[in-house]
Amino acid sequence: MIVAVAALALSGCMRRPGPVAVVAPAADLDTLAYGRPGYGPAAVPVAYASPVSAYDAQYKLDAGDKLRVVVYGQEGLTNSYAIDAGGAITMPLIGRVPARGMTPAALAASITGRLRNGFIREPSVAVEIEAYRPFFILGEVAAPGQYPYVPNMSVESAIAIAGGFSPRAKRDEVTLTHTTIEGSYRAVVPLGTPINPGDTVLVSERWF
């Protein structure tokens, strides 16, 4: 009964969001910020995410994610930033900016507000995900460990990346642990179950 409840909670966390409207530039962020003569920044402050999938638009950031932050006309601020173990990025001028649990668009808005507070009159900020935090696979696979996450991965593809099942693997008992800022969810899941950045896949051992 407990496993069934956990599985339901887990499946809710793993559901992919549907299509959403995203205000996005037509080119990559750095080109928009610096490389298009005749196109200046907007007349009003702007904070938006880069051209991303609906999944990225709703994705909740956490420690280990690597971001590209572009501040129009401010090369000293435009850079790649990794979210540290405390769930924040550190930028020139404004210091530590909490990022854990935020979407890229929400983080862009937060950075915009901080820069506007005494640093830049009309800051325009964009944030995109440069690299997701890794996932982990343990137990009876050929090469357990930590691996880079790729969007739309499933438990089955994660096992394949880790070299496949070991000879002692219990193939019908794979446990997935998904952790958010609200807590952790653990359940035995089918191989087709989607996984997310930071998830842990555990393949059990069979005894005969």
PDB file of C-alpha atoms in Angstrom:
ATOM      1  CA  MET A   1       0.000   0.000   0.000  1.00  0.00           C
ATOM      2  CA  ILE A   2       2.857   2.415   0.912  1.00  0.00           C
ATOM      3  CA  VAL A   3       4.665   1.671  -2.366  1.00  0.00           C
ATOM      4  CA  ALA A   4       1.478   2.314  -4.332  1.00  0.00           C
ATOM      5  CA  VAL A   5       0.949   5.712  -2.656  1.00  0.00           C
ATOM      6  CA  ALA A   6       4.587   6.636  -3.244  1.00  0.00           C
ATOM      7  CA  ALA A   7       4.325   5.613  -6.876  1.00  0.00           C
ATOM      8  CA  LEU A   8       1.295   7.864  -7.339  1.00  0.00           C
ATOM      9  CA  ALA A   9       3.116  10.795  -5.731  1.00  0.00           C
ATOM     10  CA  LEU A  10       6.180  10.134  -7.845  1.00  0.00           C
ATOM     11  CA  SER A  11       4.234   9.930 -11.074  1.00  0.00           C
ATOM     12  CA  GLY A  12       2.691  13.315 -10.292  1.00  0.00           C
ATOM     13  CA  CYS A  13       6.121  14.858  -9.863  1.00  0.00           C
ATOM     14  CA  MET A  14       7.384  13.372 -13.112  1.00  0.00           C
ATOM     15  CA  ARG A  15       4.547  14.491 -15.376  1.00  0.00           C
ATOM     16  CA  ARG A  16       5.843  16.626 -18.215  1.00  0.00           C
ATOM     17  CA  PRO A  17       4.165  20.039 -18.463  1.00  0.00           C
ATOM     18  CA  GLY A  18       2.075  20.850 -21.502  1.00  0.00           C
ATOM     19  CA  PRO A  19       2.827  23.586 -24.031  1.00  0.00           C
ATOM     20  CA  VAL A  20       3.109  27.086 -22.581  1.00  0.00           C
ATOM     21  CA  ALA A  21       3.575  30.530 -24.089  1.00  0.00           C
ATOM     22  CA  VAL A  22       7.105  31.799 -23.605  1.00  0.00           C
ATOM     23  CA  VAL A  23       8.299  35.308 -24.498  1.00  0.00           C
ATOM     24  CA  ALA A  24      11.655  34.554 -26.101  1.00  0.00           C
ATOM     25  CA  PRO A  25      14.232  36.110 -28.430  1.00  0.00           C
ATOM     26  CA  ALA A  26      14.731  34.723 -31.918  1.00  0.00           C
ATOM     27  CA  ALA A  27      18.482  34.181 -31.615  1.00  0.00           C
ATOM     28  CA  ASP A  28      20.896  33.001 -28.957  1.00  0.00           C
ATOM     29  CA  LEU A  29      21.275  35.190 -25.887  1.00  0.00           C
ATOM     30  CA  ASP A  30      24.803  36.458 -26.460  1.00  0.00           C
ATOM     31  CA  THR A  31      24.042  37.450 -30.070  1.00  0.00           C
ATOM     32  CA  LEU A  32      20.993  39.358 -28.932  1.00  0.00           C
ATOM     33  CA  ALA A  33      22.933  41.122 -26.203  1.00  0.00           C
ATOM     34  CA  TYR A  34      26.014  42.124 -28.187  1.00  0.00           C
ATOM     35  CA  GLY A  35      26.095  40.962 -31.803  1.00  0.00           C
ATOM     36  CA  ARG A  36      23.213  42.512 -33.769  1.00  0.00           C
ATOM     37  CA  PRO A  37      23.916  46.063 -35.018  1.00  0.00           C
ATOM     38  CA  GLY A  38      20.840  48.246 -35.137  1.00  0.00           C
ATOM     39  CA  TYR A  39      19.015  46.333 -32.407  1.00  0.00           C
ATOM     40  CA  GLY A  40      19.352  47.877 -28.987  1.00  0.00           C
ATOM     41  CA  PRO A  41      17.817  46.758 -25.719  1.00  0.00           C
ATOM     42  CA  ALA A  42      14.141  47.360 -25.128  1.00  0.00           C
ATOM     43  CA  ALA A  43      13.028  50.723 -23.789  1.00  0.00           C
ATOM     44  CA  VAL A  44      11.727  49.118 -20.616  1.00  0.00           C
ATOM     45  CA  PRO A  45      13.299  46.534 -18.284  1.00  0.00           C
ATOM     46  CA  VAL A  46      12.812  42.977 -19.487  1.00  0.00           C
ATOM     47  CA  ALA A  47      13.305  39.626 -17.798  1.00  0.00           C
ATOM     48  CA  TYR A  48      12.640  36.472 -19.792  1.00  0.00           C
ATOM     49  CA  ALA A  49      13.877  32.972 -20.380  1.00  0.00           C
ATOM     50  CA  SER A  50      15.712  31.957 -23.556  1.00  0.00           C
ATOM     51  CA  PRO A  51      14.016  29.952 -26.366  1.00  0.00           C
ATOM     52  CA  VAL A  52      13.330  26.771 -24.438  1.00  0.00           C
ATOM     53  CA  SER A  53      10.997  23.828 -24.402  1.00  0.00           C
ATOM     54  CA  ALA A  54       7.955  23.811 -22.161  1.00  0.00           C
ATOM     55  CA  TYR A  55       9.910  21.453 -19.900  1.00  0.00           C
ATOM     56  CA  ASP A  56      12.722  23.996 -19.451  1.00  0.00           C
ATOM     57  CA  ALA A  57      10.216  26.804 -18.861  1.00  0.00           C
ATOM     58  CA  GLN A  58       8.715  24.942 -15.891  1.00  0.00           C
ATOM     59  CA  TYR A  59      11.963  23.343 -14.702  1.00  0.00           C
ATOM     60  CA  LYS A  60      12.861  24.040 -11.060  1.00  0.00           C
ATOM     61  CA  LEU A  61      16.514  24.919 -10.597  1.00  0.00           C
ATOM     62  CA  ASP A  62      18.713  23.330  -7.943  1.00  0.00           C
ATOM     63  CA  ALA A  63      22.328  22.785  -6.908  1.00  0.00           C
ATOM     64  CA  GLY A  64      24.470  21.457  -9.753  1.00  0.00           C
ATOM     65  CA  ASP A  65      22.598  23.158 -12.585  1.00  0.00           C
ATOM     66  CA  LYS A  66      24.757  25.391 -14.800  1.00  0.00           C
ATOM     67  CA  LEU A  67      23.159  28.549 -16.177  1.00  0.00           C
ATOM     68  CA  ARG A  68      23.927  31.126 -18.832  1.00  0.00           C
ATOM     69  CA  VAL A  69      22.962  34.591 -17.589  1.00  0.00           C
ATOM     70  CA  VAL A  70      22.961  37.466 -20.076  1.00  0.00           C
ATOM     71  CA  VAL A  71      22.584  41.080 -18.959  1.00  0.00           C
ATOM     72  CA  TYR A  72      22.170  43.333 -22.000  1.00  0.00           C
ATOM     73  CA  GLY A  73      25.141  45.627 -22.541  1.00  0.00           C
ATOM     74  CA  GLN A  74      26.945  44.356 -19.435  1.00  0.00           C
ATOM     75  CA  GLU A  75      29.735  42.010 -20.473  1.00  0.00           C
ATOM     76  CA  GLY A  76      31.110  41.942 -16.938  1.00  0.00           C
ATOM     77  CA  LEU A  77      27.866  40.402 -15.683  1.00  0.00           C
ATOM     78  CA  THR A  78      27.106  38.119 -18.620  1.00  0.00           C
ATOM     79  CA  ASN A  79      28.609  34.724 -17.865  1.00  0.00           C
ATOM     80  CA  SER A  80      27.998  31.070 -17.018  1.00  0.00           C
ATOM     81  CA  TYR A  81      27.100  30.458 -13.384  1.00  0.00           C
ATOM     82  CA  ALA A  82      26.796  27.175 -11.487  1.00  0.00           C
ATOM     83  CA  ILE A  83      24.254  26.851  -8.702  1.00  0.00           C
ATOM     84  CA  ASP A  84      26.235  26.014  -5.573  1.00  0.00           C
ATOM     85  CA  ALA A  85      25.423  23.533  -2.803  1.00  0.00           C
ATOM     86  CA  GLY A  86      23.513  26.259  -0.993  1.00  0.00           C
ATOM     87  CA  GLY A  87      21.174  26.692  -3.966  1.00  0.00           C
ATOM     88  CA  ALA A  88      22.440  30.087  -5.155  1.00  0.00           C
ATOM     89  CA  ILE A  89      24.570  31.708  -7.843  1.00  0.00           C
ATOM     90  CA  THR A  90      27.089  34.472  -7.140  1.00  0.00           C
ATOM     91  CA  MET A  91      27.276  37.435  -9.528  1.00  0.00           C
ATOM     92  CA  PRO A  92      29.358  40.614  -9.601  1.00  0.00           C
ATOM     93  CA  LEU A  93      27.695  43.661  -7.986  1.00  0.00           C
ATOM     94  CA  ILE A  94      24.732  41.822  -6.482  1.00  0.00           C
ATOM     95  CA  GLY A  95      26.502  38.863  -4.841  1.00  0.00           C
ATOM     96  CA  ARG A  96      24.573  35.696  -3.970  1.00  0.00           C
ATOM     97  CA  VAL A  97      21.214  35.233  -5.636  1.00  0.00           C
ATOM     98  CA  PRO A  98      18.984  32.357  -4.438  1.00  0.00           C
ATOM     99  CA  ALA A  99      18.028  30.064  -7.330  1.00  0.00           C
ATOM    100  CA  ARG A 100      16.839  26.775  -5.793  1.00  0.00           C
ATOM    101  CA  GLY A 101      13.228  26.007  -6.610  1.00  0.00           C
ATOM    102  CA  MET A 102      12.916  28.835  -9.151  1.00  0.00           C
ATOM    103  CA  THR A 103      12.219  28.608 -12.876  1.00  0.00           C
ATOM    104  CA  PRO A 104      14.723  30.267 -15.257  1.00  0.00           C
ATOM    105  CA  ALA A 105      12.239  33.099 -15.885  1.00  0.00           C
ATOM    106  CA  ALA A 106      11.718  33.668 -12.157  1.00  0.00           C
ATOM    107  CA  LEU A 107      15.467  33.816 -11.582  1.00  0.00           C
ATOM    108  CA  ALA A 108      15.828  36.312 -14.448  1.00  0.00           C
ATOM    109  CA  ALA A 109      13.182  38.493 -12.794  1.00  0.00           C
ATOM    110  CA  SER A 110      14.969  38.256  -9.439  1.00  0.00           C
ATOM    111  CA  ILE A 111      18.308  39.289 -10.973  1.00  0.00           C
ATOM    112  CA  THR A 112      16.585  42.148 -12.804  1.00  0.00           C
ATOM    113  CA  GLY A 113      15.129  43.472  -9.562  1.00  0.00           C
ATOM    114  CA  ARG A 114      18.455  43.329  -7.737  1.00  0.00           C
ATOM    115  CA  LEU A 115      20.322  45.092 -10.537  1.00  0.00           C
ATOM    116  CA  ARG A 116      17.661  47.797 -10.740  1.00  0.00           C
ATOM    117  CA  ASN A 117      18.143  48.487  -7.031  1.00  0.00           C
ATOM    118  CA  GLY A 118      20.996  50.976  -7.329  1.00  0.00           C
ATOM    119  CA  PHE A 119      23.174  49.381 -10.025  1.00  0.00           C
ATOM    120  CA  ILE A 120      21.603  49.567 -13.514  1.00  0.00           C
ATOM    121  CA  ARG A 121      18.714  51.855 -14.433  1.00  0.00           C
ATOM    122  CA  GLU A 122      16.944  49.594 -16.915  1.00  0.00           C
ATOM    123  CA  PRO A 123      18.448  46.097 -16.688  1.00  0.00           C
ATOM    124  CA  SER A 124      17.349  43.459 -19.177  1.00  0.00           C
ATOM    125  CA  VAL A 125      18.202  39.910 -18.139  1.00  0.00           C
ATOM    126  CA  ALA A 126      17.829  36.476 -19.733  1.00  0.00           C
ATOM    127  CA  VAL A 127      18.588  33.087 -18.185  1.00  0.00           C
ATOM    128  CA  GLU A 128      18.941  29.734 -19.940  1.00  0.00           C
ATOM    129  CA  ILE A 129      19.930  26.282 -18.717  1.00  0.00           C
ATOM    130  CA  GLU A 130      23.409  25.482 -19.999  1.00  0.00           C
ATOM    131  CA  ALA A 131      23.694  22.056 -18.322  1.00  0.00           C
ATOM    132  CA  TYR A 132      21.362  20.149 -16.028  1.00  0.00           C
ATOM    133  CA  ARG A 133      22.483  18.685 -12.722  1.00  0.00           C
ATOM    134  CA  PRO A 134      23.450  15.003 -13.107  1.00  0.00           C
ATOM    135  CA  PHE A 135      21.421  11.917 -12.274  1.00  0.00           C
ATOM    136  CA  PHE A 136      22.718   8.900 -10.352  1.00  0.00           C
ATOM    137  CA  ILE A 137      22.378   5.181 -11.039  1.00  0.00           C
ATOM    138  CA  LEU A 138      23.324   2.592  -8.436  1.00  0.00           C
ATOM    139  CA  GLY A 139      23.128  -1.131  -7.853  1.00  0.00           C
ATOM    140  CA  GLU A 140      23.184  -3.881 -10.446  1.00  0.00           C
ATOM    141  CA  VAL A 141      24.317  -2.098 -13.600  1.00  0.00           C
ATOM    142  CA  ALA A 142      27.614  -2.456 -15.440  1.00  0.00           C
ATOM    143  CA  ALA A 143      28.925   0.997 -14.501  1.00  0.00           C
ATOM    144  CA  PRO A 144      27.105   2.613 -11.568  1.00  0.00           C
ATOM    145  CA  GLY A 145      27.803   6.269 -10.909  1.00  0.00           C
ATOM    146  CA  GLN A 146      26.900   9.827 -11.814  1.00  0.00           C
ATOM    147  CA  TYR A 147      25.947  10.774 -15.390  1.00  0.00           C
ATOM    148  CA  PRO A 148      24.976  13.961 -17.260  1.00  0.00           C
ATOM    149  CA  TYR A 149      21.245  14.388 -17.642  1.00  0.00           C
ATOM    150  CA  VAL A 150      19.665  14.659 -21.090  1.00  0.00           C
ATOM    151  CA  PRO A 151      16.036  15.826 -21.485  1.00  0.00           C
ATOM    152  CA  ASN A 152      13.381  13.152 -22.027  1.00  0.00           C
ATOM    153  CA  MET A 153      15.394  10.370 -20.391  1.00  0.00           C
ATOM    154  CA  SER A 154      13.653   7.302 -18.974  1.00  0.00           C
ATOM    155  CA  VAL A 155      14.761   4.737 -16.412  1.00  0.00           C
ATOM    156  CA  GLU A 156      15.516   2.369 -19.284  1.00  0.00           C
ATOM    157  CA  SER A 157      17.755   4.862 -21.116  1.00  0.00           C
ATOM    158  CA  ALA A 158      19.558   5.669 -17.860  1.00  0.00           C
ATOM    159  CA  ILE A 159      20.333   1.976 -17.379  1.00  0.00           C
ATOM    160  CA  ALA A 160      21.597   1.784 -20.966  1.00  0.00           C
ATOM    161  CA  ILE A 161      23.920   4.749 -20.373  1.00  0.00           C
ATOM    162  CA  ALA A 162      25.314   2.905 -17.352  1.00  0.00           C
ATOM    163  CA  GLY A 163      26.176  -0.111 -19.512  1.00  0.00           C
ATOM    164  CA  GLY A 164      22.987  -2.108 -19.030  1.00  0.00           C
ATOM    165  CA  PHE A 165      21.919  -4.575 -16.353  1.00  0.00           C
ATOM    166  CA  SER A 166      24.510  -6.704 -14.584  1.00  0.00           C
ATOM    167  CA  PRO A 167      24.017 -10.513 -14.643  1.00  0.00           C
ATOM    168  CA  ARG A 168      22.614 -10.353 -11.093  1.00  0.00           C
ATOM    169  CA  ALA A 169      20.135  -7.549 -11.747  1.00  0.00           C
ATOM    170  CA  LYS A 170      16.520  -7.950 -10.716  1.00  0.00           C
ATOM    171  CA  ARG A 171      15.113  -6.368 -13.840  1.00  0.00           C
ATOM    172  CA  ASP A 172      11.575  -6.007 -12.566  1.00  0.00           C
ATOM    173  CA  GLU A 173      12.605  -4.145  -9.414  1.00  0.00           C
ATOM    174  CA  VAL A 174      14.022  -0.710 -10.154  1.00  0.00           C
ATOM    175  CA  THR A 175      13.568   2.014  -7.540  1.00  0.00           C
ATOM    176  CA  LEU A 176      13.473   5.686  -8.477  1.00  0.00           C
ATOM    177  CA  THR A 177      14.090   8.451  -5.926  1.00  0.00           C
ATOM    178  CA  HIS A 178      13.021  11.972  -6.870  1.00  0.00           C
ATOM    179  CA  THR A 179      13.896  14.878  -4.574  1.00  0.00           C
ATOM    180  CA  THR A 180      12.420  18.380  -4.603  1.00  0.00           C
ATOM    181  CA  ILE A 181      12.449  21.237  -2.110  1.00  0.00           C
ATOM    182  CA  GLU A 182       9.224  19.742  -0.718  1.00  0.00           C
ATOM    183  CA  GLY A 183      10.807  16.354   0.012  1.00  0.00           C
ATOM    184  CA  SER A 184      11.810  13.009  -1.496  1.00  0.00           C
ATOM    185  CA  TYR A 185       9.621  10.435  -3.245  1.00  0.00           C
ATOM    186  CA  ARG A 186      10.690   6.828  -3.726  1.00  0.00           C
ATOM    187  CA  ALA A 187       8.911   4.037  -5.572  1.00  0.00           C
ATOM    188  CA  VAL A 188       9.460   0.892  -7.624  1.00  0.00           C
ATOM    189  CA  VAL A 189       8.717   1.999 -11.191  1.00  0.00           C
ATOM    190  CA  PRO A 190       8.429   0.574 -14.744  1.00  0.00           C
ATOM    191  CA  LEU A 191      11.417   0.956 -17.065  1.00  0.00           C
ATOM    192  CA  GLY A 192       9.574   3.516 -19.186  1.00  0.00           C
ATOM    193  CA  THR A 193       9.213   5.981 -16.301  1.00  0.00           C
ATOM    194  CA  PRO A 194      10.703   9.435 -17.079  1.00  0.00           C
ATOM    195  CA  ILE A 195      13.540  10.646 -14.879  1.00  0.00           C
ATOM    196  CA  ASN A 196      14.571  14.169 -13.970  1.00  0.00           C
ATOM    197  CA  PRO A 197      17.867  15.879 -13.132  1.00  0.00           C
ATOM    198  CA  GLY A 198      19.104  14.857  -9.701  1.00  0.00           C
ATOM    199  CA  ASP A 199      17.102  11.609  -9.612  1.00  0.00           C
ATOM    200  CA  THR A 200      18.622   8.369  -8.312  1.00  0.00           C
ATOM    201  CA  VAL A 201      17.929   5.032 -10.015  1.00  0.00           C
ATOM    202  CA  LEU A 202      18.614   1.881  -7.983  1.00  0.00           C
ATOM    203  CA  VAL A 203      18.601  -1.557  -9.629  1.00  0.00           C
ATOM    204  CA  SER A 204      18.068  -4.338  -7.093  1.00  0.00           C
ATOM    205  CA  GLU A 205      20.000  -7.606  -6.936  1.00  0.00           C
ATOM    206  CA  ARG A 206      18.295 -10.954  -7.478  1.00  0.00           C
ATOM    207  CA  TRP A 207      19.209 -13.785  -5.142  1.00  0.00           C
ATOM    208  CA  PHE A 208      18.784 -16.764  -7.473  1.00  0.00           C
TER     209      PHE A 208
END
